[in-house]
Rosetta silent file (secondary structure, phi, psi, omega in degrees, C-alpha in Angstrom):
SEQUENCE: XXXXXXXXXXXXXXXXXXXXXXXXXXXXXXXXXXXXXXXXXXXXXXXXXXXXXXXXXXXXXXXXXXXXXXXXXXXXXXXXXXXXXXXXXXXXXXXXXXXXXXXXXXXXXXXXXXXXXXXXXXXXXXXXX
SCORE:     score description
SCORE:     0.000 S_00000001
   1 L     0.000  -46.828  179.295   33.473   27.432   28.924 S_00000001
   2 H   -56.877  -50.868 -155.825   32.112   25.636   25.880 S_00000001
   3 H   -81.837  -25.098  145.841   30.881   22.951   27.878 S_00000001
   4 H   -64.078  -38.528 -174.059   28.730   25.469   30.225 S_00000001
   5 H  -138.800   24.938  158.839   27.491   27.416   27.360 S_00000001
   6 L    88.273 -178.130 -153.974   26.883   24.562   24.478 S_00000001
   7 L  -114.980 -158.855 -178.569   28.786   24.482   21.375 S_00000001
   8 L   -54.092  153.872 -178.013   28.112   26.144   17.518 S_00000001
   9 L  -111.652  123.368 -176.787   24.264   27.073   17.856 S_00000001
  10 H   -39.503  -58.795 -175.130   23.051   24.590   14.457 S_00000001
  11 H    -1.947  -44.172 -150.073   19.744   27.114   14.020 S_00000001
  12 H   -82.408  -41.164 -169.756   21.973   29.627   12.309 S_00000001
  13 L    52.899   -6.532  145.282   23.641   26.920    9.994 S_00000001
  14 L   178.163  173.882 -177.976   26.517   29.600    8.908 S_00000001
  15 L    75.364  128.059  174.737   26.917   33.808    9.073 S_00000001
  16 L    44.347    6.576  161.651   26.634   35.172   13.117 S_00000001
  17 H   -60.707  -30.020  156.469   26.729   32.193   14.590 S_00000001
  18 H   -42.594  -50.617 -167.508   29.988   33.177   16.507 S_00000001
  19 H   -73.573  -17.840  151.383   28.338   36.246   18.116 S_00000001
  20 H   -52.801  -44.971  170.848   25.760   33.559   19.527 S_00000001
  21 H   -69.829  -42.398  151.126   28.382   31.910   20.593 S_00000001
  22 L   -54.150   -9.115 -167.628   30.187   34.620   22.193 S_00000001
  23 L  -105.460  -38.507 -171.979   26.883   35.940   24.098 S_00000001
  24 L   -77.555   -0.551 -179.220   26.145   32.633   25.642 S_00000001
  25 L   -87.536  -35.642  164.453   29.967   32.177   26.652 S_00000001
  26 L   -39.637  -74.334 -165.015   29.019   35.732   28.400 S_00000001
  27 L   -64.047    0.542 -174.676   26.259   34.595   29.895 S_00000001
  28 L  -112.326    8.408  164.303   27.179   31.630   31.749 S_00000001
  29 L    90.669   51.835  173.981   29.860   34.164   33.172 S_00000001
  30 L  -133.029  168.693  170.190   33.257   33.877   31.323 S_00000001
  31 L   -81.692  123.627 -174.587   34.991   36.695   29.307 S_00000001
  32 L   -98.004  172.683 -155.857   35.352   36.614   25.509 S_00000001
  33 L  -157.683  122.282  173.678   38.926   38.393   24.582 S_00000001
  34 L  -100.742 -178.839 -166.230   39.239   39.158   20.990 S_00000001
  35 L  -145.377  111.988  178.148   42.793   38.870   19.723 S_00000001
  36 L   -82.606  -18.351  171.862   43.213   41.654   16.854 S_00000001
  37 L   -68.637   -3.537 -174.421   46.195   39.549   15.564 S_00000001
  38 L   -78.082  149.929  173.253   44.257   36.645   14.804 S_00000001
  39 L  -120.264   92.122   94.938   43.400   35.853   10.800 S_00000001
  40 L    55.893    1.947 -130.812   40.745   34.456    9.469 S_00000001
  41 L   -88.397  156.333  155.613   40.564   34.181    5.485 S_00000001
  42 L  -132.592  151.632 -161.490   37.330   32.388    4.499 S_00000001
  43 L   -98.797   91.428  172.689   37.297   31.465    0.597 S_00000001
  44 L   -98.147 -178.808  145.967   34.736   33.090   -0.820 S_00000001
  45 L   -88.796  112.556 -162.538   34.452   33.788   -4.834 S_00000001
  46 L  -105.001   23.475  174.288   34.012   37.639   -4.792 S_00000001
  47 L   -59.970  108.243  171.354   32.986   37.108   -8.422 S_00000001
  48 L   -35.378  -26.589 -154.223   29.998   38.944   -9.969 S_00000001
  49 L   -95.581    6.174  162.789   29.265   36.272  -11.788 S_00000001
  50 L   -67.722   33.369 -159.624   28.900   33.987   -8.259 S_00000001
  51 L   -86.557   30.585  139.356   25.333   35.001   -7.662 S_00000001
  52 L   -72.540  -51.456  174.108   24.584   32.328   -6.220 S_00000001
  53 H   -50.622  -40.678  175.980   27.044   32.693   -3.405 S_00000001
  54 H   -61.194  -43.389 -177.439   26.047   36.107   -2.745 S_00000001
  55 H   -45.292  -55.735 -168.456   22.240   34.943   -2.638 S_00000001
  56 H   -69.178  -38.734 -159.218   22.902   32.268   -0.022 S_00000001
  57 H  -101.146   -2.043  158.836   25.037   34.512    2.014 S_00000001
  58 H   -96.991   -0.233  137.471   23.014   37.851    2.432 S_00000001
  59 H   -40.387  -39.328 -155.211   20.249   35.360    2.799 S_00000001
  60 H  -110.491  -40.861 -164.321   21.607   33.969    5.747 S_00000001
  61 H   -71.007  -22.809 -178.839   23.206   37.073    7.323 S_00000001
  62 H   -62.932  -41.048 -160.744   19.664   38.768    7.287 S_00000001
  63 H   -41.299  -47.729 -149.736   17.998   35.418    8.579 S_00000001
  64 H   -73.011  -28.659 -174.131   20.428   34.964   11.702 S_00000001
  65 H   -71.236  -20.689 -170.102   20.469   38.338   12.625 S_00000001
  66 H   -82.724  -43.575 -165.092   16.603   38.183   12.770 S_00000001
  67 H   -92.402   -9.841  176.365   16.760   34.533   14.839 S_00000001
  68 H   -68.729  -62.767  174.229   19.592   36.357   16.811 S_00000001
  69 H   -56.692  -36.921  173.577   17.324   38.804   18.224 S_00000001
  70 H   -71.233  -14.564 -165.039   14.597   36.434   18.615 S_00000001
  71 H   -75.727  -52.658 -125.547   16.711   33.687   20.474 S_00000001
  72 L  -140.177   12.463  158.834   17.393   36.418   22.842 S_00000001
  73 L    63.981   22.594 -171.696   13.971   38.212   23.334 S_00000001
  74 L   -83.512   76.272 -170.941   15.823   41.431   21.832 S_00000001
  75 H  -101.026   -3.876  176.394   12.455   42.609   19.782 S_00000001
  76 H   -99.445   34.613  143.909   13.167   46.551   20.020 S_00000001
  77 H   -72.393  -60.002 -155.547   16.540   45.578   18.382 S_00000001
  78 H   -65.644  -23.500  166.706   14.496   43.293   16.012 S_00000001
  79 L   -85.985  -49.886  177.746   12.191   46.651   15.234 S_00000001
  80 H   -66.110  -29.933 -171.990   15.040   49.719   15.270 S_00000001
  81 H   -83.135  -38.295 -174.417   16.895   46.702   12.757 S_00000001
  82 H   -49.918  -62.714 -154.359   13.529   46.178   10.642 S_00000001
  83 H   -77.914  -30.980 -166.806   12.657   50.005   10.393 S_00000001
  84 H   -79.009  -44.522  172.092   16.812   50.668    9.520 S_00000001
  85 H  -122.398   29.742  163.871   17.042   48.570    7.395 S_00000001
  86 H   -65.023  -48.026 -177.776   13.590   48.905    5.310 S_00000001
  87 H   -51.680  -65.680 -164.206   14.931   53.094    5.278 S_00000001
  88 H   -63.353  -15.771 -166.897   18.261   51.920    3.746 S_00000001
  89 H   -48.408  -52.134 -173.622   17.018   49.449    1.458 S_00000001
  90 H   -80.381   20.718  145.699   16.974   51.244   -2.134 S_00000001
  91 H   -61.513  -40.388 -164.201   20.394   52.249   -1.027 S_00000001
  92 H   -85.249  -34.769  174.113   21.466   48.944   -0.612 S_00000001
  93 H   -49.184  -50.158 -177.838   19.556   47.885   -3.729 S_00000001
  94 H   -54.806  -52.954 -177.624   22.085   50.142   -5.719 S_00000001
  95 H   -51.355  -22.328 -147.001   24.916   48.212   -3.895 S_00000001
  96 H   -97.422  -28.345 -173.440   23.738   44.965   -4.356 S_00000001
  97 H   -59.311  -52.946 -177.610   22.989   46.012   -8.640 S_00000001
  98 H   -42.903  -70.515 -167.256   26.969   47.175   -8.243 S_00000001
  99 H   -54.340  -44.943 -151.594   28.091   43.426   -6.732 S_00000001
 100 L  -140.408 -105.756  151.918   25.513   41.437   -8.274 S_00000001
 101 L  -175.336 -154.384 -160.013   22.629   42.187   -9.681 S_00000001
 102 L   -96.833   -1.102  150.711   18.986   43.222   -8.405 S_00000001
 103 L   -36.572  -52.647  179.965   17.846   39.661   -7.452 S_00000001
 104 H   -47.410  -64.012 -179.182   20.331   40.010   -4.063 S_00000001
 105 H    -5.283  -67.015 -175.726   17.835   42.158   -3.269 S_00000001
 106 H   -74.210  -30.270  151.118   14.712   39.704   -3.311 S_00000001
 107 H  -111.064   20.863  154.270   16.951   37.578   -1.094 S_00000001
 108 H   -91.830  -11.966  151.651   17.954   39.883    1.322 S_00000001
 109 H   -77.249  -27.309  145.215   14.387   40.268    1.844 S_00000001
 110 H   -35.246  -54.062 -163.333   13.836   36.743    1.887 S_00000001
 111 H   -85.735  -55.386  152.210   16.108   36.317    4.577 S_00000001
 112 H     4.309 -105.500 -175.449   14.328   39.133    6.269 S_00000001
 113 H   -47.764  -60.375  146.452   11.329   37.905    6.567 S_00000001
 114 H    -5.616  -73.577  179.684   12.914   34.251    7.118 S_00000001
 115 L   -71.548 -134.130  -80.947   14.686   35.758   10.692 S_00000001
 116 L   -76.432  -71.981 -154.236   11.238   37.616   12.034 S_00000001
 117 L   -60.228   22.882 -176.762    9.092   34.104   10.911 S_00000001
 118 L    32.733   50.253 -175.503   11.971   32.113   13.143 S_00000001
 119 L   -91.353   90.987  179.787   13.111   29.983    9.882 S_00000001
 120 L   -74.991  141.632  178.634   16.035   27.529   11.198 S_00000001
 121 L    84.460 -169.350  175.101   18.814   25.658    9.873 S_00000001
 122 L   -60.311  129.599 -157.465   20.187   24.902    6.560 S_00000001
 123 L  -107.900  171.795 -162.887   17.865   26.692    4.532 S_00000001
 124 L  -114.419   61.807  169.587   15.993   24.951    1.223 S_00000001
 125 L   -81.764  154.864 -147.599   16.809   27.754   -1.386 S_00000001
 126 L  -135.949  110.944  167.492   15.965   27.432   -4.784 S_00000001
 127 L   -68.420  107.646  176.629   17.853   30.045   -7.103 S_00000001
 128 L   -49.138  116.518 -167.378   15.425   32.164   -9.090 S_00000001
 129 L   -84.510    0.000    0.000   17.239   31.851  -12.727 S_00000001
């Protein structure tokens, strides 16, 4: 199956790159099967004071979801996702002040913006001190 429908897609460089990987394993006509017993842990620092980690990684989950849809010509996802989550944003802004602080913000909009502009690969962020 992998070899029909290509391997990790680089683009994403980490965050949703599976579900890329699961749509092309679709598409070349095989079944994906989730397994609810399977576990996972990935080692994050869930630390407040890790705001770097947080930066890079709601950075990335906006981008890919953004290069997800475009990869995949999905643009009234990529518009019903824009307009959803522009609505929710000073919601999320409280969440991210709760977590973090209000900087997550400026790079979940980053990332945003990143994903619509097709911005690929490991990206070359610079933390705002």
């Amino acid at each position: 199956a992998l070899k029909k429908a290509g391997m990790w897609e680089e683009d994403y460089f980490a965050y949703g790159d599976e579900i890329d990987l699961a749509r092309r394993i679709k598409d070349a006509g095989y079944i994906c099967i989730v397994n609810k017993y399977a576990v996972l842990w990935h080692n994050h620092n869930w630390n407040k004071e890790n705001k770097q980690g947080y930066y890079f990684e709601y950075y990335l989950i906006q981008r890919n979801k953004y290069l997800y849809f475009r990869k995949f010509g999905l643009y009234g996802n990529m518009l019903l996702s824009y307009l959803s989550d522009s609505f929710l944003f000073p919601w999320r802004l409280v969440w991210f002040v709760k977590v973090c602080d209000l900087k997550l913000g400026w790079y979940y909009i980053k990332g945003t913006y990143a994903g619509i502009l097709g911005h690929k690969g490991k990206p070359n962020l610079y933390f705002v001190k």
